[in-house]
C-alpha cells in the first residue's frame, strides 16, 4: 500500500480553528496499482462558550477500482451513529457530523472529568455510476456522556452515545447505544 497525506490547519480569531486533510492511497500488487482511494476531510472547532466545544466535520471519500474488501463504509464505526457498523458500502461516501461537547465536571476526586455531548450525523455510501440524491442521506441525532481519567497518560475519553436513527436503519430498534474509547473525530497528530 502506498499513501500520501496532506494536512493543514488554520487558527481563527480567538478560540476557533479548523483542520483539513487530504489522503490518497493505492494498493500495489504484482507491481500494478489495484484501486485508488481519495479522502478529503475538514473539521472546525469553536471553543468560544465557557466549558463547551462546538465540533463540525465534513468528509468525502472517492474510490476507483476498489476491491470488495476495501469499499468505503458509512455506519456506526465511522460517524453515522445508530446505523450498523458497515450499513452502507460503496466507492463514494459522504459523512457530516455536528457535536456540542460540554464539560460538566472537571477532575472530580482527582480521578475523572465528566462531559456530555449533543450530536447530529448524516451520511451515506453508494456505488460508482449512481449519483447521490438528498433522499439517500441517512441521519441520526443523540446525546452522549464522556468520561476521561485525569491521571492517565492517554486523554481519550470513554464515549457513551445514545443515538436515534431518523430513517429506517434495518435494525430491531432505531435506538442505539455505543460505548467506545476516544472521540468520534478531533484534531490528532497522526
JSON list of C-alpha atoms in Angstrom, two decimals:
[
{"chain": "A", "resi": 1, "resn": "UNK", "atom": "CA", "xyz": [0.00, 0.00, 0.00]},
{"chain": "A", "resi": 2, "resn": "UNK", "atom": "CA", "xyz": [1.26, 3.44, -0.94]},
{"chain": "A", "resi": 3, "resn": "UNK", "atom": "CA", "xyz": [-0.23, 6.53, 0.64]},
{"chain": "A", "resi": 4, "resn": "UNK", "atom": "CA", "xyz": [0.27, 10.26, 0.84]},
{"chain": "A", "resi": 5, "resn": "UNK", "atom": "CA", "xyz": [-1.25, 12.75, 3.27]},
{"chain": "A", "resi": 6, "resn": "UNK", "atom": "CA", "xyz": [-1.59, 16.50, 3.01]},
{"chain": "A", "resi": 7, "resn": "UNK", "atom": "CA", "xyz": [-2.74, 18.24, 6.17]},
{"chain": "A", "resi": 8, "resn": "UNK", "atom": "CA", "xyz": [-3.21, 21.88, 7.06]},
{"chain": "A", "resi": 9, "resn": "UNK", "atom": "CA", "xyz": [-4.83, 23.92, 9.76]},
{"chain": "A", "resi": 10, "resn": "UNK", "atom": "CA", "xyz": [-5.90, 27.47, 10.32]},
{"chain": "A", "resi": 11, "resn": "UNK", "atom": "CA", "xyz": [-6.41, 29.26, 13.60]},
{"chain": "A", "resi": 12, "resn": "UNK", "atom": "CA", "xyz": [-9.11, 31.89, 13.55]},
{"chain": "A", "resi": 13, "resn": "UNK", "atom": "CA", "xyz": [-9.75, 34.77, 15.85]},
{"chain": "A", "resi": 14, "resn": "UNK", "atom": "CA", "xyz": [-9.83, 33.68, 19.47]},
{"chain": "A", "resi": 15, "resn": "UNK", "atom": "CA", "xyz": [-10.76, 30.10, 20.32]},
{"chain": "A", "resi": 16, "resn": "UNK", "atom": "CA", "xyz": [-11.65, 28.89, 16.80]},
{"chain": "A", "resi": 17, "resn": "UNK", "atom": "CA", "xyz": [-9.64, 26.71, 14.45]},
{"chain": "A", "resi": 18, "resn": "UNK", "atom": "CA", "xyz": [-10.02, 24.37, 11.52]},
{"chain": "A", "resi": 19, "resn": "UNK", "atom": "CA", "xyz": [-8.14, 21.37, 10.16]},
{"chain": "A", "resi": 20, "resn": "UNK", "atom": "CA", "xyz": [-8.24, 19.93, 6.65]},
{"chain": "A", "resi": 21, "resn": "UNK", "atom": "CA", "xyz": [-6.82, 16.60, 5.50]},
{"chain": "A", "resi": 22, "resn": "UNK", "atom": "CA", "xyz": [-6.44, 15.02, 2.06]},
{"chain": "A", "resi": 23, "resn": "UNK", "atom": "CA", "xyz": [-5.34, 11.36, 1.84]},
{"chain": "A", "resi": 24, "resn": "UNK", "atom": "CA", "xyz": [-4.52, 9.47, -1.33]},
{"chain": "A", "resi": 25, "resn": "UNK", "atom": "CA", "xyz": [-3.98, 5.71, -1.07]},
{"chain": "A", "resi": 26, "resn": "UNK", "atom": "CA", "xyz": [-3.39, 2.91, -3.56]},
{"chain": "A", "resi": 27, "resn": "UNK", "atom": "CA", "xyz": [-2.74, -0.78, -3.10]},
{"chain": "A", "resi": 28, "resn": "UNK", "atom": "CA", "xyz": [0.04, -2.30, -5.21]},
{"chain": "A", "resi": 29, "resn": "UNK", "atom": "CA", "xyz": [0.08, -5.98, -6.16]},
{"chain": "A", "resi": 30, "resn": "UNK", "atom": "CA", "xyz": [2.44, -7.64, -8.65]},
{"chain": "A", "resi": 31, "resn": "UNK", "atom": "CA", "xyz": [3.85, -4.21, -9.48]},
{"chain": "A", "resi": 32, "resn": "UNK", "atom": "CA", "xyz": [0.48, -2.75, -10.51]},
{"chain": "A", "resi": 33, "resn": "UNK", "atom": "CA", "xyz": [-1.82, -0.29, -8.75]},
{"chain": "A", "resi": 34, "resn": "UNK", "atom": "CA", "xyz": [-5.02, -2.00, -7.62]},
{"chain": "A", "resi": 35, "resn": "UNK", "atom": "CA", "xyz": [-7.54, 0.65, -6.73]},
{"chain": "A", "resi": 36, "resn": "UNK", "atom": "CA", "xyz": [-7.18, 4.27, -5.75]},
{"chain": "A", "resi": 37, "resn": "UNK", "atom": "CA", "xyz": [-8.83, 5.98, -2.79]},
{"chain": "A", "resi": 38, "resn": "UNK", "atom": "CA", "xyz": [-9.01, 9.74, -2.17]},
{"chain": "A", "resi": 39, "resn": "UNK", "atom": "CA", "xyz": [-10.35, 11.02, 1.16]},
{"chain": "A", "resi": 40, "resn": "UNK", "atom": "CA", "xyz": [-10.97, 14.67, 2.00]},
{"chain": "A", "resi": 41, "resn": "UNK", "atom": "CA", "xyz": [-11.96, 15.79, 5.49]},
{"chain": "A", "resi": 42, "resn": "UNK", "atom": "CA", "xyz": [-12.40, 19.17, 7.08]},
{"chain": "A", "resi": 43, "resn": "UNK", "atom": "CA", "xyz": [-13.03, 19.84, 10.78]},
{"chain": "A", "resi": 44, "resn": "UNK", "atom": "CA", "xyz": [-13.92, 23.06, 12.59]},
{"chain": "A", "resi": 45, "resn": "UNK", "atom": "CA", "xyz": [-13.85, 23.70, 16.34]},
{"chain": "A", "resi": 46, "resn": "UNK", "atom": "CA", "xyz": [-15.26, 26.65, 18.27]},
{"chain": "A", "resi": 47, "resn": "UNK", "atom": "CA", "xyz": [-14.44, 26.93, 21.98]},
{"chain": "A", "resi": 48, "resn": "UNK", "atom": "CA", "xyz": [-15.96, 30.40, 22.35]},
{"chain": "A", "resi": 49, "resn": "UNK", "atom": "CA", "xyz": [-18.50, 29.43, 25.01]},
{"chain": "A", "resi": 50, "resn": "UNK", "atom": "CA", "xyz": [-17.25, 28.58, 28.51]},
{"chain": "A", "resi": 51, "resn": "UNK", "atom": "CA", "xyz": [-16.89, 24.83, 29.03]},
{"chain": "A", "resi": 52, "resn": "UNK", "atom": "CA", "xyz": [-18.12, 23.97, 25.53]},
{"chain": "A", "resi": 53, "resn": "UNK", "atom": "CA", "xyz": [-16.68, 22.98, 22.18]},
{"chain": "A", "resi": 54, "resn": "UNK", "atom": "CA", "xyz": [-18.77, 23.04, 19.03]},
{"chain": "A", "resi": 55, "resn": "UNK", "atom": "CA", "xyz": [-17.20, 20.48, 16.69]},
{"chain": "A", "resi": 56, "resn": "UNK", "atom": "CA", "xyz": [-18.11, 20.08, 13.00]},
{"chain": "A", "resi": 57, "resn": "UNK", "atom": "CA", "xyz": [-16.81, 17.59, 10.44]},
{"chain": "A", "resi": 58, "resn": "UNK", "atom": "CA", "xyz": [-17.42, 17.06, 6.72]},
{"chain": "A", "resi": 59, "resn": "UNK", "atom": "CA", "xyz": [-15.81, 14.09, 4.98]},
{"chain": "A", "resi": 60, "resn": "UNK", "atom": "CA", "xyz": [-15.93, 12.85, 1.38]},
{"chain": "A", "resi": 61, "resn": "UNK", "atom": "CA", "xyz": [-14.33, 9.70, 0.00]},
{"chain": "A", "resi": 62, "resn": "UNK", "atom": "CA", "xyz": [-13.99, 8.70, -3.66]},
{"chain": "A", "resi": 63, "resn": "UNK", "atom": "CA", "xyz": [-12.61, 5.35, -4.80]},
{"chain": "A", "resi": 64, "resn": "UNK", "atom": "CA", "xyz": [-11.69, 3.94, -8.19]},
{"chain": "A", "resi": 65, "resn": "UNK", "atom": "CA", "xyz": [-11.44, 0.21, -8.93]},
{"chain": "A", "resi": 66, "resn": "UNK", "atom": "CA", "xyz": [-11.77, -0.70, -5.24]},
{"chain": "A", "resi": 67, "resn": "UNK", "atom": "CA", "xyz": [-11.81, -4.37, -4.31]},
{"chain": "A", "resi": 68, "resn": "UNK", "atom": "CA", "xyz": [-14.87, -5.64, -2.41]},
{"chain": "A", "resi": 69, "resn": "UNK", "atom": "CA", "xyz": [-12.88, -5.72, 0.86]},
{"chain": "A", "resi": 70, "resn": "UNK", "atom": "CA", "xyz": [-11.76, -2.07, 0.54]},
{"chain": "A", "resi": 71, "resn": "UNK", "atom": "CA", "xyz": [-15.12, -0.39, -0.15]},
{"chain": "A", "resi": 72, "resn": "UNK", "atom": "CA", "xyz": [-15.99, 2.74, 1.81]},
{"chain": "A", "resi": 73, "resn": "UNK", "atom": "CA", "xyz": [-18.45, 2.20, 4.67]},
{"chain": "A", "resi": 74, "resn": "UNK", "atom": "CA", "xyz": [-20.91, 4.54, 6.32]},
{"chain": "A", "resi": 75, "resn": "UNK", "atom": "CA", "xyz": [-22.16, 3.40, 9.71]},
{"chain": "A", "resi": 76, "resn": "UNK", "atom": "CA", "xyz": [-21.65, 3.37, 13.47]},
{"chain": "A", "resi": 77, "resn": "UNK", "atom": "CA", "xyz": [-17.87, 2.87, 13.38]},
{"chain": "A", "resi": 78, "resn": "UNK", "atom": "CA", "xyz": [-17.04, 5.92, 11.29]},
{"chain": "A", "resi": 79, "resn": "UNK", "atom": "CA", "xyz": [-19.60, 8.58, 12.06]},
{"chain": "A", "resi": 80, "resn": "UNK", "atom": "CA", "xyz": [-23.17, 7.55, 11.24]},
{"chain": "A", "resi": 81, "resn": "UNK", "atom": "CA", "xyz": [-24.36, 6.59, 14.71]},
{"chain": "A", "resi": 82, "resn": "UNK", "atom": "CA", "xyz": [-27.49, 4.40, 15.14]},
{"chain": "A", "resi": 83, "resn": "UNK", "atom": "CA", "xyz": [-26.80, 2.52, 11.90]},
{"chain": "A", "resi": 84, "resn": "UNK", "atom": "CA", "xyz": [-24.93, -0.78, 11.52]},
{"chain": "A", "resi": 85, "resn": "UNK", "atom": "CA", "xyz": [-21.12, -0.58, 11.57]},
{"chain": "A", "resi": 86, "resn": "UNK", "atom": "CA", "xyz": [-21.00, -1.04, 7.78]},
{"chain": "A", "resi": 87, "resn": "UNK", "atom": "CA", "xyz": [-24.65, -0.29, 6.98]},
{"chain": "A", "resi": 88, "resn": "UNK", "atom": "CA", "xyz": [-23.85, 1.32, 3.63]},
{"chain": "A", "resi": 89, "resn": "UNK", "atom": "CA", "xyz": [-20.98, 0.30, 1.33]},
{"chain": "A", "resi": 90, "resn": "UNK", "atom": "CA", "xyz": [-19.77, 1.87, -1.90]},
{"chain": "A", "resi": 91, "resn": "UNK", "atom": "CA", "xyz": [-17.00, 3.56, -3.80]},
{"chain": "A", "resi": 92, "resn": "UNK", "atom": "CA", "xyz": [-18.24, 7.02, -2.75]},
{"chain": "A", "resi": 93, "resn": "UNK", "atom": "CA", "xyz": [-19.04, 8.21, 0.78]},
{"chain": "A", "resi": 94, "resn": "UNK", "atom": "CA", "xyz": [-20.14, 11.40, 2.50]},
{"chain": "A", "resi": 95, "resn": "UNK", "atom": "CA", "xyz": [-20.26, 11.96, 6.27]},
{"chain": "A", "resi": 96, "resn": "UNK", "atom": "CA", "xyz": [-21.39, 15.09, 8.13]},
{"chain": "A", "resi": 97, "resn": "UNK", "atom": "CA", "xyz": [-21.17, 15.44, 11.91]},
{"chain": "A", "resi": 98, "resn": "UNK", "atom": "CA", "xyz": [-22.05, 18.19, 14.38]},
{"chain": "A", "resi": 99, "resn": "UNK", "atom": "CA", "xyz": [-21.39, 17.92, 18.12]},
{"chain": "A", "resi": 100, "resn": "UNK", "atom": "CA", "xyz": [-21.76, 20.30, 21.03]},
{"chain": "A", "resi": 101, "resn": "UNK", "atom": "CA", "xyz": [-19.30, 18.92, 23.61]},
{"chain": "A", "resi": 102, "resn": "UNK", "atom": "CA", "xyz": [-20.00, 20.21, 27.10]},
{"chain": "A", "resi": 103, "resn": "UNK", "atom": "CA", "xyz": [-17.71, 19.92, 30.13]},
{"chain": "A", "resi": 104, "resn": "UNK", "atom": "CA", "xyz": [-19.75, 19.02, 33.22]},
{"chain": "A", "resi": 105, "resn": "UNK", "atom": "CA", "xyz": [-17.26, 18.15, 36.00]},
{"chain": "A", "resi": 106, "resn": "UNK", "atom": "CA", "xyz": [-13.53, 18.79, 35.77]},
{"chain": "A", "resi": 107, "resn": "UNK", "atom": "CA", "xyz": [-11.19, 16.47, 37.70]},
{"chain": "A", "resi": 108, "resn": "UNK", "atom": "CA", "xyz": [-13.69, 15.02, 40.18]},
{"chain": "A", "resi": 109, "resn": "UNK", "atom": "CA", "xyz": [-11.93, 13.39, 43.14]},
{"chain": "A", "resi": 110, "resn": "UNK", "atom": "CA", "xyz": [-8.66, 13.95, 41.25]},
{"chain": "A", "resi": 111, "resn": "UNK", "atom": "CA", "xyz": [-9.65, 10.95, 39.11]},
{"chain": "A", "resi": 112, "resn": "UNK", "atom": "CA", "xyz": [-12.08, 11.71, 36.32]},
{"chain": "A", "resi": 113, "resn": "UNK", "atom": "CA", "xyz": [-13.52, 14.51, 34.22]},
{"chain": "A", "resi": 114, "resn": "UNK", "atom": "CA", "xyz": [-17.12, 14.19, 33.03]},
{"chain": "A", "resi": 115, "resn": "UNK", "atom": "CA", "xyz": [-18.63, 15.72, 29.93]},
{"chain": "A", "resi": 116, "resn": "UNK", "atom": "CA", "xyz": [-21.66, 15.43, 27.74]},
{"chain": "A", "resi": 117, "resn": "UNK", "atom": "CA", "xyz": [-22.48, 15.88, 24.08]},
{"chain": "A", "resi": 118, "resn": "UNK", "atom": "CA", "xyz": [-25.45, 16.57, 21.85]},
{"chain": "A", "resi": 119, "resn": "UNK", "atom": "CA", "xyz": [-24.93, 15.48, 18.25]},
{"chain": "A", "resi": 120, "resn": "UNK", "atom": "CA", "xyz": [-26.36, 15.06, 14.77]},
{"chain": "A", "resi": 121, "resn": "UNK", "atom": "CA", "xyz": [-24.91, 12.87, 12.00]},
{"chain": "A", "resi": 122, "resn": "UNK", "atom": "CA", "xyz": [-25.74, 12.39, 8.33]},
{"chain": "A", "resi": 123, "resn": "UNK", "atom": "CA", "xyz": [-24.11, 10.23, 5.69]},
{"chain": "A", "resi": 124, "resn": "UNK", "atom": "CA", "xyz": [-24.27, 7.59, 3.02]},
{"chain": "A", "resi": 125, "resn": "UNK", "atom": "CA", "xyz": [-22.06, 5.38, 0.82]},
{"chain": "A", "resi": 126, "resn": "UNK", "atom": "CA", "xyz": [-23.01, 4.49, -2.74]},
{"chain": "A", "resi": 127, "resn": "UNK", "atom": "CA", "xyz": [-21.56, 2.68, -5.78]},
{"chain": "A", "resi": 128, "resn": "UNK", "atom": "CA", "xyz": [-19.88, 4.21, -8.81]},
{"chain": "A", "resi": 129, "resn": "UNK", "atom": "CA", "xyz": [-22.24, 5.07, -11.62]},
{"chain": "A", "resi": 130, "resn": "UNK", "atom": "CA", "xyz": [-25.07, 6.28, -9.41]},
{"chain": "A", "resi": 131, "resn": "UNK", "atom": "CA", "xyz": [-25.40, 9.78, -8.06]},
{"chain": "A", "resi": 132, "resn": "UNK", "atom": "CA", "xyz": [-26.21, 10.89, -4.54]},
{"chain": "A", "resi": 133, "resn": "UNK", "atom": "CA", "xyz": [-29.73, 12.19, -4.04]},
{"chain": "A", "resi": 134, "resn": "UNK", "atom": "CA", "xyz": [-30.72, 14.14, -0.90]},
{"chain": "A", "resi": 135, "resn": "UNK", "atom": "CA", "xyz": [-33.21, 11.37, -0.11]},
{"chain": "A", "resi": 136, "resn": "UNK", "atom": "CA", "xyz": [-30.30, 8.88, 0.08]},
{"chain": "A", "resi": 137, "resn": "UNK", "atom": "CA", "xyz": [-28.74, 10.62, 3.09]},
{"chain": "A", "resi": 138, "resn": "UNK", "atom": "CA", "xyz": [-29.45, 8.91, 6.39]},
{"chain": "A", "resi": 139, "resn": "UNK", "atom": "CA", "xyz": [-29.31, 10.84, 9.65]},
{"chain": "A", "resi": 140, "resn": "UNK", "atom": "CA", "xyz": [-29.28, 10.36, 13.39]},
{"chain": "A", "resi": 141, "resn": "UNK", "atom": "CA", "xyz": [-29.42, 12.54, 16.49]},
{"chain": "A", "resi": 142, "resn": "UNK", "atom": "CA", "xyz": [-28.47, 11.82, 20.07]},
{"chain": "A", "resi": 143, "resn": "UNK", "atom": "CA", "xyz": [-26.81, 12.57, 23.36]},
{"chain": "A", "resi": 144, "resn": "UNK", "atom": "CA", "xyz": [-23.62, 11.28, 24.89]},
{"chain": "A", "resi": 145, "resn": "UNK", "atom": "CA", "xyz": [-21.61, 11.04, 28.08]},
{"chain": "A", "resi": 146, "resn": "UNK", "atom": "CA", "xyz": [-17.80, 11.38, 28.17]},
{"chain": "A", "resi": 147, "resn": "UNK", "atom": "CA", "xyz": [-15.56, 10.09, 30.97]},
{"chain": "A", "resi": 148, "resn": "UNK", "atom": "CA", "xyz": [-11.85, 10.88, 30.95]},
{"chain": "A", "resi": 149, "resn": "UNK", "atom": "CA", "xyz": [-9.28, 9.69, 33.51]},
{"chain": "A", "resi": 150, "resn": "UNK", "atom": "CA", "xyz": [-7.35, 12.78, 34.62]},
{"chain": "A", "resi": 151, "resn": "UNK", "atom": "CA", "xyz": [-4.27, 10.86, 35.80]},
{"chain": "A", "resi": 152, "resn": "UNK", "atom": "CA", "xyz": [-3.85, 8.82, 32.62]},
{"chain": "A", "resi": 153, "resn": "UNK", "atom": "CA", "xyz": [-1.16, 9.42, 30.01]},
{"chain": "A", "resi": 154, "resn": "UNK", "atom": "CA", "xyz": [-3.88, 8.99, 27.36]},
{"chain": "A", "resi": 155, "resn": "UNK", "atom": "CA", "xyz": [-6.58, 11.63, 27.46]},
{"chain": "A", "resi": 156, "resn": "UNK", "atom": "CA", "xyz": [-9.00, 9.73, 25.20]},
{"chain": "A", "resi": 157, "resn": "UNK", "atom": "CA", "xyz": [-12.42, 9.68, 26.87]},
{"chain": "A", "resi": 158, "resn": "UNK", "atom": "CA", "xyz": [-14.74, 6.73, 27.18]},
{"chain": "A", "resi": 159, "resn": "UNK", "atom": "CA", "xyz": [-17.57, 7.78, 24.87]},
{"chain": "A", "resi": 160, "resn": "UNK", "atom": "CA", "xyz": [-21.12, 6.59, 25.56]},
{"chain": "A", "resi": 161, "resn": "UNK", "atom": "CA", "xyz": [-23.54, 7.67, 22.83]},
{"chain": "A", "resi": 162, "resn": "UNK", "atom": "CA", "xyz": [-27.29, 7.10, 22.71]},
{"chain": "A", "resi": 163, "resn": "UNK", "atom": "CA", "xyz": [-28.40, 7.74, 19.12]},
{"chain": "A", "resi": 164, "resn": "UNK", "atom": "CA", "xyz": [-31.70, 7.63, 17.27]},
{"chain": "A", "resi": 165, "resn": "UNK", "atom": "CA", "xyz": [-31.85, 6.85, 13.52]},
{"chain": "A", "resi": 166, "resn": "UNK", "atom": "CA", "xyz": [-34.15, 9.27, 11.69]},
{"chain": "A", "resi": 167, "resn": "UNK", "atom": "CA", "xyz": [-34.64, 6.82, 8.79]},
{"chain": "A", "resi": 168, "resn": "UNK", "atom": "CA", "xyz": [-35.04, 3.05, 8.71]},
{"chain": "A", "resi": 169, "resn": "UNK", "atom": "CA", "xyz": [-31.76, 1.55, 9.97]},
{"chain": "A", "resi": 170, "resn": "UNK", "atom": "CA", "xyz": [-32.73, -2.11, 9.28]},
{"chain": "A", "resi": 171, "resn": "UNK", "atom": "CA", "xyz": [-32.26, -2.93, 12.98]},
{"chain": "A", "resi": 172, "resn": "UNK", "atom": "CA", "xyz": [-34.73, -4.12, 15.62]},
{"chain": "A", "resi": 173, "resn": "UNK", "atom": "CA", "xyz": [-34.84, -0.59, 17.02]},
{"chain": "A", "resi": 174, "resn": "UNK", "atom": "CA", "xyz": [-33.95, 2.86, 15.75]},
{"chain": "A", "resi": 175, "resn": "UNK", "atom": "CA", "xyz": [-32.18, 3.43, 19.08]},
{"chain": "A", "resi": 176, "resn": "UNK", "atom": "CA", "xyz": [-28.51, 2.55, 19.51]},
{"chain": "A", "resi": 177, "resn": "UNK", "atom": "CA", "xyz": [-26.15, 2.66, 22.48]},
{"chain": "A", "resi": 178, "resn": "UNK", "atom": "CA", "xyz": [-22.42, 2.61, 21.74]},
{"chain": "A", "resi": 179, "resn": "UNK", "atom": "CA", "xyz": [-19.62, 2.59, 24.31]},
{"chain": "A", "resi": 180, "resn": "UNK", "atom": "CA", "xyz": [-16.19, 3.15, 22.75]},
{"chain": "A", "resi": 181, "resn": "UNK", "atom": "CA", "xyz": [-12.82, 4.73, 23.51]},
{"chain": "A", "resi": 182, "resn": "UNK", "atom": "CA", "xyz": [-11.94, 8.13, 22.02]},
{"chain": "A", "resi": 183, "resn": "UNK", "atom": "CA", "xyz": [-13.79, 10.97, 20.33]},
{"chain": "A", "resi": 184, "resn": "UNK", "atom": "CA", "xyz": [-15.51, 10.27, 17.03]},
{"chain": "A", "resi": 185, "resn": "UNK", "atom": "CA", "xyz": [-13.32, 12.96, 15.45]},
{"chain": "A", "resi": 186, "resn": "UNK", "atom": "CA", "xyz": [-10.96, 15.68, 16.53]},
{"chain": "A", "resi": 187, "resn": "UNK", "atom": "CA", "xyz": [-7.52, 17.12, 15.92]},
{"chain": "A", "resi": 188, "resn": "UNK", "atom": "CA", "xyz": [-4.86, 14.44, 16.05]},
{"chain": "A", "resi": 189, "resn": "UNK", "atom": "CA", "xyz": [-1.15, 14.35, 15.47]},
{"chain": "A", "resi": 190, "resn": "UNK", "atom": "CA", "xyz": [-1.23, 11.30, 13.13]}
]
